[in-house]
């Protein structure tokens, strides 16, 4: 009987706690309302992209949305396009200082910070998107990337990929390597250094400035991404010839750069959410570019009369030779860059036989 009395009393006490009770001030409370709501972490994201720009800009927006949804609203991320809070090419410093907690862009924009950054976006005649992801996640690419960014208080993550890009837009035909001499072209990263070696002048401009620079003659040519993005920028209105293949960017990885102090301040589950949201965007962006590029290419050709050309074999061969020379010289810049170069080139050599036996062989068979 005593046991039954105890259980009954306990049951009523539990029900009272769940339903609510009246305090001495006449206020009804429940266990749910009595608990303090989880604190909402508010982050700023700065990007190198124009507002809502297809693929790249929307990729940053997707990252912010995913972090918010996956965290159950515990993290809010406000996205600032290039120029809204800081200029496009100041994203790295802004996140490093902690003025913003996260950024979205491309690692090769920061070569002035460290030569090795360029390897983590794309290398001329380097890795495809699949190979790049393999090096980063199942080689030591990501660990090396983190080592390069550590002195700046930053944590990098792969956060998008464009796949193979186009060689770019030109206002004259390219018949031989001599046609690159004196050419002023917007082309960042290691590809820009290869162009310099070929006698051209590389220029680093953010995407939002490309059309005006090309139309006004400030530059003679520009690469950007591929048909999906290039059509959105209207580059076909400023140049006549569209060249392939994208020898300089065979699988360009976009990045999220996260302020390390801000990331470390989060509980472990939220840290995992931020990092895994980057992985989701990394896969999603590549799928979007694959789905959208061909449709945009058909529009460029059929509706706008764009002439799609292929770079001559001898031009590609010379660019490959110059690329090998540039990479060797860049690697000698410092021990860490040498370590990144050694890892990258070793992985490329190791993965190439399987790529040839699988992807290349299948594409040849498909015709």
mmCIF file of C-alpha atoms in Angstrom:
data_model
loop_
_atom_site.group_PDB
_atom_site.id
_atom_site.type_symbol
_atom_site.label_atom_id
_atom_site.label_comp_id
_atom_site.label_asym_id
_atom_site.label_seq_id
_atom_site.Cartn_x
_atom_site.Cartn_y
_atom_site.Cartn_z
ATOM 1 C CA UNK A 1 0.000 0.000 0.000
ATOM 2 C CA UNK A 2 2.858 2.378 0.845
ATOM 3 C CA UNK A 3 4.478 1.586 -2.522
ATOM 4 C CA UNK A 4 1.208 2.264 -4.355
ATOM 5 C CA UNK A 5 0.762 5.542 -2.483
ATOM 6 C CA UNK A 6 4.305 6.608 -3.411
ATOM 7 C CA UNK A 7 3.843 5.844 -7.122
ATOM 8 C CA UNK A 8 0.512 7.650 -7.233
ATOM 9 C CA UNK A 9 1.995 10.710 -5.581
ATOM 10 C CA UNK A 10 4.961 10.629 -7.928
ATOM 11 C CA UNK A 11 2.637 10.375 -10.923
ATOM 12 C CA UNK A 12 0.652 13.425 -9.839
ATOM 13 C CA UNK A 13 3.887 15.325 -9.197
ATOM 14 C CA UNK A 14 5.192 14.473 -12.670
ATOM 15 C CA UNK A 15 1.920 15.494 -14.289
ATOM 16 C CA UNK A 16 1.977 18.773 -12.415
ATOM 17 C CA UNK A 17 5.488 19.450 -13.639
ATOM 18 C CA UNK A 18 4.486 18.758 -17.263
ATOM 19 C CA UNK A 19 1.134 20.550 -17.227
ATOM 20 C CA UNK A 20 2.295 23.496 -15.207
ATOM 21 C CA UNK A 21 2.080 25.035 -11.760
ATOM 22 C CA UNK A 22 1.245 28.437 -10.363
ATOM 23 C CA UNK A 23 3.984 30.438 -8.731
ATOM 24 C CA UNK A 24 3.535 32.733 -5.787
ATOM 25 C CA UNK A 25 3.273 35.573 -8.348
ATOM 26 C CA UNK A 26 0.342 33.916 -10.065
ATOM 27 C CA UNK A 27 2.367 32.959 -13.196
ATOM 28 C CA UNK A 28 1.933 29.538 -14.749
ATOM 29 C CA UNK A 29 5.176 27.831 -15.825
ATOM 30 C CA UNK A 30 6.048 24.505 -17.456
ATOM 31 C CA UNK A 31 9.223 22.534 -17.760
ATOM 32 C CA UNK A 32 9.507 23.632 -21.390
ATOM 33 C CA UNK A 33 8.945 27.332 -20.725
ATOM 34 C CA UNK A 34 11.083 27.295 -17.603
ATOM 35 C CA UNK A 35 14.094 26.058 -19.609
ATOM 36 C CA UNK A 36 16.198 28.797 -21.136
ATOM 37 C CA UNK A 37 16.126 28.821 -24.970
ATOM 38 C CA UNK A 38 19.367 27.882 -26.707
ATOM 39 C CA UNK A 39 21.504 30.906 -27.511
ATOM 40 C CA UNK A 40 21.517 31.769 -31.216
ATOM 41 C CA UNK A 41 24.999 32.240 -32.683
ATOM 42 C CA UNK A 42 25.067 34.950 -35.334
ATOM 43 C CA UNK A 43 27.754 34.798 -38.010
ATOM 44 C CA UNK A 44 28.631 36.967 -40.981
ATOM 45 C CA UNK A 45 29.708 35.422 -44.278
ATOM 46 C CA UNK A 46 31.634 37.510 -46.813
ATOM 47 C CA UNK A 47 32.073 36.258 -50.368
ATOM 48 C CA UNK A 48 34.029 37.013 -53.519
ATOM 49 C CA UNK A 49 30.876 36.647 -55.662
ATOM 50 C CA UNK A 50 28.191 39.051 -56.884
ATOM 51 C CA UNK A 51 24.845 38.869 -55.092
ATOM 52 C CA UNK A 52 22.949 35.635 -55.866
ATOM 53 C CA UNK A 53 25.284 34.872 -58.769
ATOM 54 C CA UNK A 54 24.311 31.450 -60.241
ATOM 55 C CA UNK A 55 26.297 28.503 -58.931
ATOM 56 C CA UNK A 56 28.952 30.412 -57.017
ATOM 57 C CA UNK A 57 26.954 33.095 -55.231
ATOM 58 C CA UNK A 58 23.992 30.798 -54.686
ATOM 59 C CA UNK A 59 26.424 28.186 -53.365
ATOM 60 C CA UNK A 60 27.364 30.573 -50.561
ATOM 61 C CA UNK A 61 23.667 31.212 -49.879
ATOM 62 C CA UNK A 62 23.047 27.443 -49.783
ATOM 63 C CA UNK A 63 25.822 27.036 -47.230
ATOM 64 C CA UNK A 64 24.270 29.664 -44.957
ATOM 65 C CA UNK A 65 20.830 28.059 -45.291
ATOM 66 C CA UNK A 66 22.122 24.561 -44.562
ATOM 67 C CA UNK A 67 24.028 25.656 -41.469
ATOM 68 C CA UNK A 68 20.866 27.322 -40.157
ATOM 69 C CA UNK A 69 18.597 24.356 -40.917
ATOM 70 C CA UNK A 70 20.994 21.632 -39.775
ATOM 71 C CA UNK A 71 21.626 23.464 -36.515
ATOM 72 C CA UNK A 72 17.914 23.783 -35.807
ATOM 73 C CA UNK A 73 18.220 27.559 -35.961
ATOM 74 C CA UNK A 74 21.051 27.706 -33.436
ATOM 75 C CA UNK A 75 23.345 29.389 -35.990
ATOM 76 C CA UNK A 76 22.231 32.254 -38.198
ATOM 77 C CA UNK A 77 24.528 33.245 -41.065
ATOM 78 C CA UNK A 78 24.035 36.538 -42.890
ATOM 79 C CA UNK A 79 25.617 36.508 -46.343
ATOM 80 C CA UNK A 80 27.318 39.565 -47.802
ATOM 81 C CA UNK A 81 28.097 39.559 -51.522
ATOM 82 C CA UNK A 82 31.288 41.102 -52.888
ATOM 83 C CA UNK A 83 31.308 44.815 -52.135
ATOM 84 C CA UNK A 84 28.420 44.781 -49.663
ATOM 85 C CA UNK A 85 30.603 44.602 -46.558
ATOM 86 C CA UNK A 86 34.125 44.365 -48.010
ATOM 87 C CA UNK A 87 35.545 44.165 -51.557
ATOM 88 C CA UNK A 88 35.771 40.706 -53.127
ATOM 89 C CA UNK A 89 39.517 40.338 -52.710
ATOM 90 C CA UNK A 90 39.498 41.300 -49.018
ATOM 91 C CA UNK A 91 37.543 38.247 -47.877
ATOM 92 C CA UNK A 92 40.610 36.408 -46.569
ATOM 93 C CA UNK A 93 41.777 39.270 -44.330
ATOM 94 C CA UNK A 94 38.244 40.006 -43.119
ATOM 95 C CA UNK A 95 37.724 36.458 -41.859
ATOM 96 C CA UNK A 96 41.267 36.264 -40.503
ATOM 97 C CA UNK A 97 40.627 39.371 -38.385
ATOM 98 C CA UNK A 98 37.328 37.974 -37.161
ATOM 99 C CA UNK A 99 35.273 40.832 -38.635
ATOM 100 C CA UNK A 100 33.341 38.034 -40.345
ATOM 101 C CA UNK A 101 33.292 34.465 -39.101
ATOM 102 C CA UNK A 102 33.193 32.714 -42.482
ATOM 103 C CA UNK A 103 34.022 33.462 -46.110
ATOM 104 C CA UNK A 104 33.406 31.841 -49.495
ATOM 105 C CA UNK A 105 35.709 32.166 -52.484
ATOM 106 C CA UNK A 106 38.693 30.543 -54.173
ATOM 107 C CA UNK A 107 42.028 29.805 -52.503
ATOM 108 C CA UNK A 108 44.101 30.929 -55.504
ATOM 109 C CA UNK A 109 43.011 34.512 -54.884
ATOM 110 C CA UNK A 110 45.313 34.544 -51.842
ATOM 111 C CA UNK A 111 48.655 33.707 -53.474
ATOM 112 C CA UNK A 112 50.084 36.909 -51.984
ATOM 113 C CA UNK A 113 49.479 35.381 -48.557
ATOM 114 C CA UNK A 114 51.213 32.121 -49.434
ATOM 115 C CA UNK A 115 52.202 30.581 -52.768
ATOM 116 C CA UNK A 116 50.819 27.201 -51.725
ATOM 117 C CA UNK A 117 47.225 28.483 -51.580
ATOM 118 C CA UNK A 118 46.981 28.141 -55.366
ATOM 119 C CA UNK A 119 47.196 24.352 -55.248
ATOM 120 C CA UNK A 120 43.916 24.129 -53.342
ATOM 121 C CA UNK A 121 41.759 25.650 -56.072
ATOM 122 C CA UNK A 122 43.146 24.195 -59.285
ATOM 123 C CA UNK A 123 46.459 23.461 -60.969
ATOM 124 C CA UNK A 124 47.003 23.680 -64.743
ATOM 125 C CA UNK A 125 46.849 20.150 -66.180
ATOM 126 C CA UNK A 126 46.211 19.009 -62.608
ATOM 127 C CA UNK A 127 43.377 17.091 -60.962
ATOM 128 C CA UNK A 128 39.775 16.782 -62.097
ATOM 129 C CA UNK A 129 36.968 17.464 -59.618
ATOM 130 C CA UNK A 130 36.744 13.810 -58.571
ATOM 131 C CA UNK A 131 40.512 13.516 -58.257
ATOM 132 C CA UNK A 132 40.683 16.792 -56.319
ATOM 133 C CA UNK A 133 38.124 15.595 -53.792
ATOM 134 C CA UNK A 134 40.030 12.343 -53.464
ATOM 135 C CA UNK A 135 43.307 14.173 -52.728
ATOM 136 C CA UNK A 136 41.672 16.501 -50.226
ATOM 137 C CA UNK A 137 39.613 13.953 -48.300
ATOM 138 C CA UNK A 138 41.524 10.696 -48.793
ATOM 139 C CA UNK A 139 45.028 11.974 -49.452
ATOM 140 C CA UNK A 140 46.703 14.582 -47.282
ATOM 141 C CA UNK A 141 45.441 17.592 -49.267
ATOM 142 C CA UNK A 142 43.050 18.942 -46.641
ATOM 143 C CA UNK A 143 45.580 18.526 -43.830
ATOM 144 C CA UNK A 144 48.145 20.494 -45.854
ATOM 145 C CA UNK A 145 45.558 23.154 -46.668
ATOM 146 C CA UNK A 146 44.849 23.543 -42.949
ATOM 147 C CA UNK A 147 48.572 23.809 -42.275
ATOM 148 C CA UNK A 148 48.909 26.639 -44.820
ATOM 149 C CA UNK A 149 45.982 28.577 -43.321
ATOM 150 C CA UNK A 150 46.778 27.956 -39.636
ATOM 151 C CA UNK A 151 49.112 30.987 -39.194
ATOM 152 C CA UNK A 152 46.220 33.216 -40.271
ATOM 153 C CA UNK A 153 43.793 31.786 -37.715
ATOM 154 C CA UNK A 154 41.698 30.148 -40.434
ATOM 155 C CA UNK A 155 40.197 26.724 -41.083
ATOM 156 C CA UNK A 156 39.595 25.934 -44.787
ATOM 157 C CA UNK A 157 37.035 23.496 -46.180
ATOM 158 C CA UNK A 158 36.213 22.435 -49.755
ATOM 159 C CA UNK A 159 32.845 24.051 -50.482
ATOM 160 C CA UNK A 160 31.986 23.652 -54.152
ATOM 161 C CA UNK A 161 33.528 22.663 -57.452
ATOM 162 C CA UNK A 162 32.895 23.923 -60.985
ATOM 163 C CA UNK A 163 34.278 20.895 -62.799
ATOM 164 C CA UNK A 164 36.382 21.456 -65.916
ATOM 165 C CA UNK A 165 36.195 25.090 -66.993
ATOM 166 C CA UNK A 166 36.483 26.767 -70.393
ATOM 167 C CA UNK A 167 39.750 28.321 -71.580
ATOM 168 C CA UNK A 168 38.017 31.684 -71.892
ATOM 169 C CA UNK A 169 36.748 34.490 -74.097
ATOM 170 C CA UNK A 170 39.005 36.102 -76.699
ATOM 171 C CA UNK A 171 38.593 38.933 -79.155
ATOM 172 C CA UNK A 172 40.948 37.278 -81.621
ATOM 173 C CA UNK A 173 41.543 33.745 -82.808
ATOM 174 C CA UNK A 174 44.397 31.731 -81.311
ATOM 175 C CA UNK A 175 46.332 29.930 -84.050
ATOM 176 C CA UNK A 176 49.636 29.456 -82.243
ATOM 177 C CA UNK A 177 51.496 30.233 -79.044
ATOM 178 C CA UNK A 178 52.660 33.544 -80.563
ATOM 179 C CA UNK A 179 49.070 34.804 -80.370
ATOM 180 C CA UNK A 180 49.351 34.803 -76.574
ATOM 181 C CA UNK A 181 52.274 37.213 -76.577
ATOM 182 C CA UNK A 182 51.256 40.637 -75.302
ATOM 183 C CA UNK A 183 47.767 39.384 -74.478
ATOM 184 C CA UNK A 184 46.226 41.043 -71.402
ATOM 185 C CA UNK A 185 44.026 38.376 -69.870
ATOM 186 C CA UNK A 186 42.162 38.009 -66.625
ATOM 187 C CA UNK A 187 43.443 34.679 -65.342
ATOM 188 C CA UNK A 188 44.348 34.147 -61.670
ATOM 189 C CA UNK A 189 46.483 31.609 -59.888
ATOM 190 C CA UNK A 190 49.034 29.315 -61.454
ATOM 191 C CA UNK A 191 47.351 29.607 -64.851
ATOM 192 C CA UNK A 192 48.210 33.301 -64.798
ATOM 193 C CA UNK A 193 51.874 32.519 -64.221
ATOM 194 C CA UNK A 194 51.838 30.126 -67.174
ATOM 195 C CA UNK A 195 50.352 32.845 -69.378
ATOM 196 C CA UNK A 196 53.077 35.238 -68.222
ATOM 197 C CA UNK A 197 55.704 32.678 -69.221
ATOM 198 C CA UNK A 198 54.043 32.448 -72.634
ATOM 199 C CA UNK A 199 54.471 36.213 -73.083
ATOM 200 C CA UNK A 200 51.043 37.391 -71.928
ATOM 201 C CA UNK A 201 50.043 39.670 -69.066
ATOM 202 C CA UNK A 202 47.812 38.065 -66.410
ATOM 203 C CA UNK A 203 45.357 40.306 -64.586
ATOM 204 C CA UNK A 204 43.471 39.367 -61.419
ATOM 205 C CA UNK A 205 39.983 40.898 -61.347
ATOM 206 C CA UNK A 206 36.863 39.885 -59.392
ATOM 207 C CA UNK A 207 34.011 38.484 -61.457
ATOM 208 C CA UNK A 208 31.855 41.577 -61.185
ATOM 209 C CA UNK A 209 34.406 43.651 -63.118
ATOM 210 C CA UNK A 210 35.037 41.305 -66.037
ATOM 211 C CA UNK A 211 32.402 42.448 -68.531
ATOM 212 C CA UNK A 212 33.326 46.120 -68.300
ATOM 213 C CA UNK A 213 37.063 45.391 -68.484
ATOM 214 C CA UNK A 214 36.617 43.172 -71.547
ATOM 215 C CA UNK A 215 34.210 45.498 -73.302
ATOM 216 C CA UNK A 216 36.360 48.590 -72.716
ATOM 217 C CA UNK A 217 39.563 46.902 -73.888
ATOM 218 C CA UNK A 218 41.240 47.063 -70.468
ATOM 219 C CA UNK A 219 41.801 43.355 -71.011
ATOM 220 C CA UNK A 220 41.950 41.448 -74.304
ATOM 221 C CA UNK A 221 40.595 38.167 -72.983
ATOM 222 C CA UNK A 222 39.195 36.603 -69.850
ATOM 223 C CA UNK A 223 38.497 33.231 -68.392
ATOM 224 C CA UNK A 224 35.742 32.924 -65.818
ATOM 225 C CA UNK A 225 34.097 29.551 -65.261
ATOM 226 C CA UNK A 226 31.998 27.951 -67.972
ATOM 227 C CA UNK A 227 28.812 28.473 -70.000
ATOM 228 C CA UNK A 228 26.402 28.596 -67.022
ATOM 229 C CA UNK A 229 28.236 31.431 -65.275
ATOM 230 C CA UNK A 230 29.615 33.107 -68.387
ATOM 231 C CA UNK A 231 26.152 33.470 -69.918
ATOM 232 C CA UNK A 232 24.897 35.079 -66.705
ATOM 233 C CA UNK A 233 27.671 37.687 -66.936
ATOM 234 C CA UNK A 234 26.908 38.375 -70.609
ATOM 235 C CA UNK A 235 30.528 37.850 -71.615
ATOM 236 C CA UNK A 236 29.372 36.828 -75.101
ATOM 237 C CA UNK A 237 28.444 40.469 -75.671
ATOM 238 C CA UNK A 238 32.040 41.583 -75.149
ATOM 239 C CA UNK A 239 34.052 38.872 -76.950
ATOM 240 C CA UNK A 240 33.589 36.819 -80.094
ATOM 241 C CA UNK A 241 35.516 33.588 -79.565
ATOM 242 C CA UNK A 242 34.947 31.044 -76.791
ATOM 243 C CA UNK A 243 37.825 28.600 -76.363
ATOM 244 C CA UNK A 244 38.145 25.154 -74.811
ATOM 245 C CA UNK A 245 39.520 23.242 -72.977
ATOM 246 C CA UNK A 246 40.081 24.752 -69.520
ATOM 247 C CA UNK A 247 43.703 23.616 -69.287
ATOM 248 C CA UNK A 248 44.287 26.010 -66.395
ATOM 249 C CA UNK A 249 41.348 24.834 -64.217
ATOM 250 C CA UNK A 250 40.398 21.178 -64.743
ATOM 251 C CA UNK A 251 38.455 20.892 -61.484
ATOM 252 C CA UNK A 252 38.272 24.106 -59.498
ATOM 253 C CA UNK A 253 37.539 23.736 -55.794
ATOM 254 C CA UNK A 254 35.732 26.588 -54.074
ATOM 255 C CA UNK A 255 36.428 27.169 -50.402
ATOM 256 C CA UNK A 256 34.789 28.077 -47.151
ATOM 257 C CA UNK A 257 37.276 29.819 -44.868
ATOM 258 C CA UNK A 258 36.260 29.798 -41.231
ATOM 259 C CA UNK A 259 37.688 31.891 -38.424
ATOM 260 C CA UNK A 260 39.262 29.299 -36.123
ATOM 261 C CA UNK A 261 38.416 31.113 -32.885
ATOM 262 C CA UNK A 262 34.776 31.386 -33.942
ATOM 263 C CA UNK A 263 34.657 27.696 -34.889
ATOM 264 C CA UNK A 264 36.360 26.592 -31.651
ATOM 265 C CA UNK A 265 33.842 28.634 -29.615
ATOM 266 C CA UNK A 266 30.988 26.447 -30.903
ATOM 267 C CA UNK A 267 29.963 23.231 -29.129
ATOM 268 C CA UNK A 268 31.195 20.079 -30.854
ATOM 269 C CA UNK A 269 27.875 19.289 -32.528
ATOM 270 C CA UNK A 270 27.679 22.729 -34.138
ATOM 271 C CA UNK A 271 31.298 22.499 -35.280
ATOM 272 C CA UNK A 272 30.426 19.235 -37.015
ATOM 273 C CA UNK A 273 27.343 20.813 -38.599
ATOM 274 C CA UNK A 274 29.358 23.702 -40.073
ATOM 275 C CA UNK A 275 32.041 21.420 -41.506
ATOM 276 C CA UNK A 276 29.585 18.883 -42.921
ATOM 277 C CA UNK A 277 27.389 21.595 -44.452
ATOM 278 C CA UNK A 278 30.497 22.556 -46.456
ATOM 279 C CA UNK A 279 30.747 18.974 -47.714
ATOM 280 C CA UNK A 280 27.120 19.030 -48.850
ATOM 281 C CA UNK A 281 27.633 22.256 -50.822
ATOM 282 C CA UNK A 282 30.851 20.842 -52.255
ATOM 283 C CA UNK A 283 28.922 17.968 -53.853
ATOM 284 C CA UNK A 284 25.819 19.971 -54.759
ATOM 285 C CA UNK A 285 27.641 22.724 -56.658
ATOM 286 C CA UNK A 286 29.444 20.254 -58.913
ATOM 287 C CA UNK A 287 26.134 18.566 -59.738
ATOM 288 C CA UNK A 288 24.547 21.913 -60.567
ATOM 289 C CA UNK A 289 27.329 22.950 -62.941
ATOM 290 C CA UNK A 290 27.189 19.604 -64.725
ATOM 291 C CA UNK A 291 23.438 19.959 -65.142
ATOM 292 C CA UNK A 292 23.403 23.605 -66.266
ATOM 293 C CA UNK A 293 26.508 24.038 -68.425
ATOM 294 C CA UNK A 294 25.373 22.251 -71.563
ATOM 295 C CA UNK A 295 22.028 24.049 -71.681
ATOM 296 C CA UNK A 296 23.843 27.374 -71.379
ATOM 297 C CA UNK A 297 26.352 26.360 -74.067
ATOM 298 C CA UNK A 298 23.525 25.579 -76.479
ATOM 299 C CA UNK A 299 21.986 28.981 -75.740
ATOM 300 C CA UNK A 300 25.302 30.730 -76.401
ATOM 301 C CA UNK A 301 25.728 28.980 -79.744
ATOM 302 C CA UNK A 302 22.173 28.963 -81.087
ATOM 303 C CA UNK A 303 20.765 32.211 -79.740
ATOM 304 C CA UNK A 304 23.874 34.395 -79.571
ATOM 305 C CA UNK A 305 26.011 33.006 -82.378
ATOM 306 C CA UNK A 306 29.039 32.344 -80.163
ATOM 307 C CA UNK A 307 31.901 30.622 -81.960
ATOM 308 C CA UNK A 308 33.248 27.796 -79.811
ATOM 309 C CA UNK A 309 36.838 26.955 -80.718
ATOM 310 C CA UNK A 310 39.400 24.433 -79.491
ATOM 311 C CA UNK A 311 42.943 25.534 -78.715
ATOM 312 C CA UNK A 312 45.404 24.038 -81.210
ATOM 313 C CA UNK A 313 47.326 20.954 -80.093
ATOM 314 C CA UNK A 314 50.676 22.722 -80.315
ATOM 315 C CA UNK A 315 49.400 25.530 -78.062
ATOM 316 C CA UNK A 316 48.205 22.995 -75.482
ATOM 317 C CA UNK A 317 51.554 21.168 -75.655
ATOM 318 C CA UNK A 318 53.497 24.389 -75.073
ATOM 319 C CA UNK A 319 51.229 25.451 -72.213
ATOM 320 C CA UNK A 320 51.742 22.026 -70.622
ATOM 321 C CA UNK A 321 55.518 22.394 -70.888
ATOM 322 C CA UNK A 322 55.427 25.902 -69.408
ATOM 323 C CA UNK A 323 53.086 24.729 -66.653
ATOM 324 C CA UNK A 324 55.523 22.043 -65.539
ATOM 325 C CA UNK A 325 58.293 24.656 -65.387
ATOM 326 C CA UNK A 326 56.161 27.108 -63.380
ATOM 327 C CA UNK A 327 55.108 24.468 -60.856
ATOM 328 C CA UNK A 328 58.711 23.443 -60.238
ATOM 329 C CA UNK A 329 59.731 27.054 -59.637
ATOM 330 C CA UNK A 330 56.772 27.821 -57.362
ATOM 331 C CA UNK A 331 57.526 24.712 -55.309
ATOM 332 C CA UNK A 332 60.962 26.106 -54.468
ATOM 333 C CA UNK A 333 59.438 29.189 -52.854
ATOM 334 C CA UNK A 334 59.511 27.689 -49.343
ATOM 335 C CA UNK A 335 59.476 24.260 -47.635
ATOM 336 C CA UNK A 336 55.701 24.191 -47.093
ATOM 337 C CA UNK A 337 54.947 24.971 -50.746
ATOM 338 C CA UNK A 338 57.407 22.230 -51.706
ATOM 339 C CA UNK A 339 55.562 19.805 -49.425
ATOM 340 C CA UNK A 340 52.212 20.701 -50.991
ATOM 341 C CA UNK A 341 53.664 20.369 -54.506
ATOM 342 C CA UNK A 342 55.191 16.981 -53.699
ATOM 343 C CA UNK A 343 51.904 15.697 -52.295
ATOM 344 C CA UNK A 344 49.844 17.029 -55.201
ATOM 345 C CA UNK A 345 52.072 15.687 -57.974
ATOM 346 C CA UNK A 346 52.530 12.310 -56.263
ATOM 347 C CA UNK A 347 48.778 11.905 -55.907
ATOM 348 C CA UNK A 348 48.239 12.913 -59.540
ATOM 349 C CA UNK A 349 50.720 10.266 -60.683
ATOM 350 C CA UNK A 350 49.151 7.675 -58.390
ATOM 351 C CA UNK A 351 45.542 8.290 -59.459
ATOM 352 C CA UNK A 352 46.156 8.750 -63.200
ATOM 353 C CA UNK A 353 46.306 5.036 -64.151
ATOM 354 C CA UNK A 354 42.861 4.436 -62.640
ATOM 355 C CA UNK A 355 41.397 7.582 -64.224
ATOM 356 C CA UNK A 356 42.754 6.433 -67.603
ATOM 357 C CA UNK A 357 41.427 2.888 -67.144
ATOM 358 C CA UNK A 358 38.011 4.034 -65.960
ATOM 359 C CA UNK A 359 36.845 7.552 -66.877
ATOM 360 C CA UNK A 360 38.996 8.118 -69.981
ATOM 361 C CA UNK A 361 38.471 4.606 -71.355
ATOM 362 C CA UNK A 362 34.731 4.802 -70.806
ATOM 363 C CA UNK A 363 34.383 8.216 -72.458
ATOM 364 C CA UNK A 364 36.295 6.950 -75.486
ATOM 365 C CA UNK A 365 34.027 3.881 -75.629
ATOM 366 C CA UNK A 366 30.894 5.999 -75.344
ATOM 367 C CA UNK A 367 32.058 8.178 -78.206
#
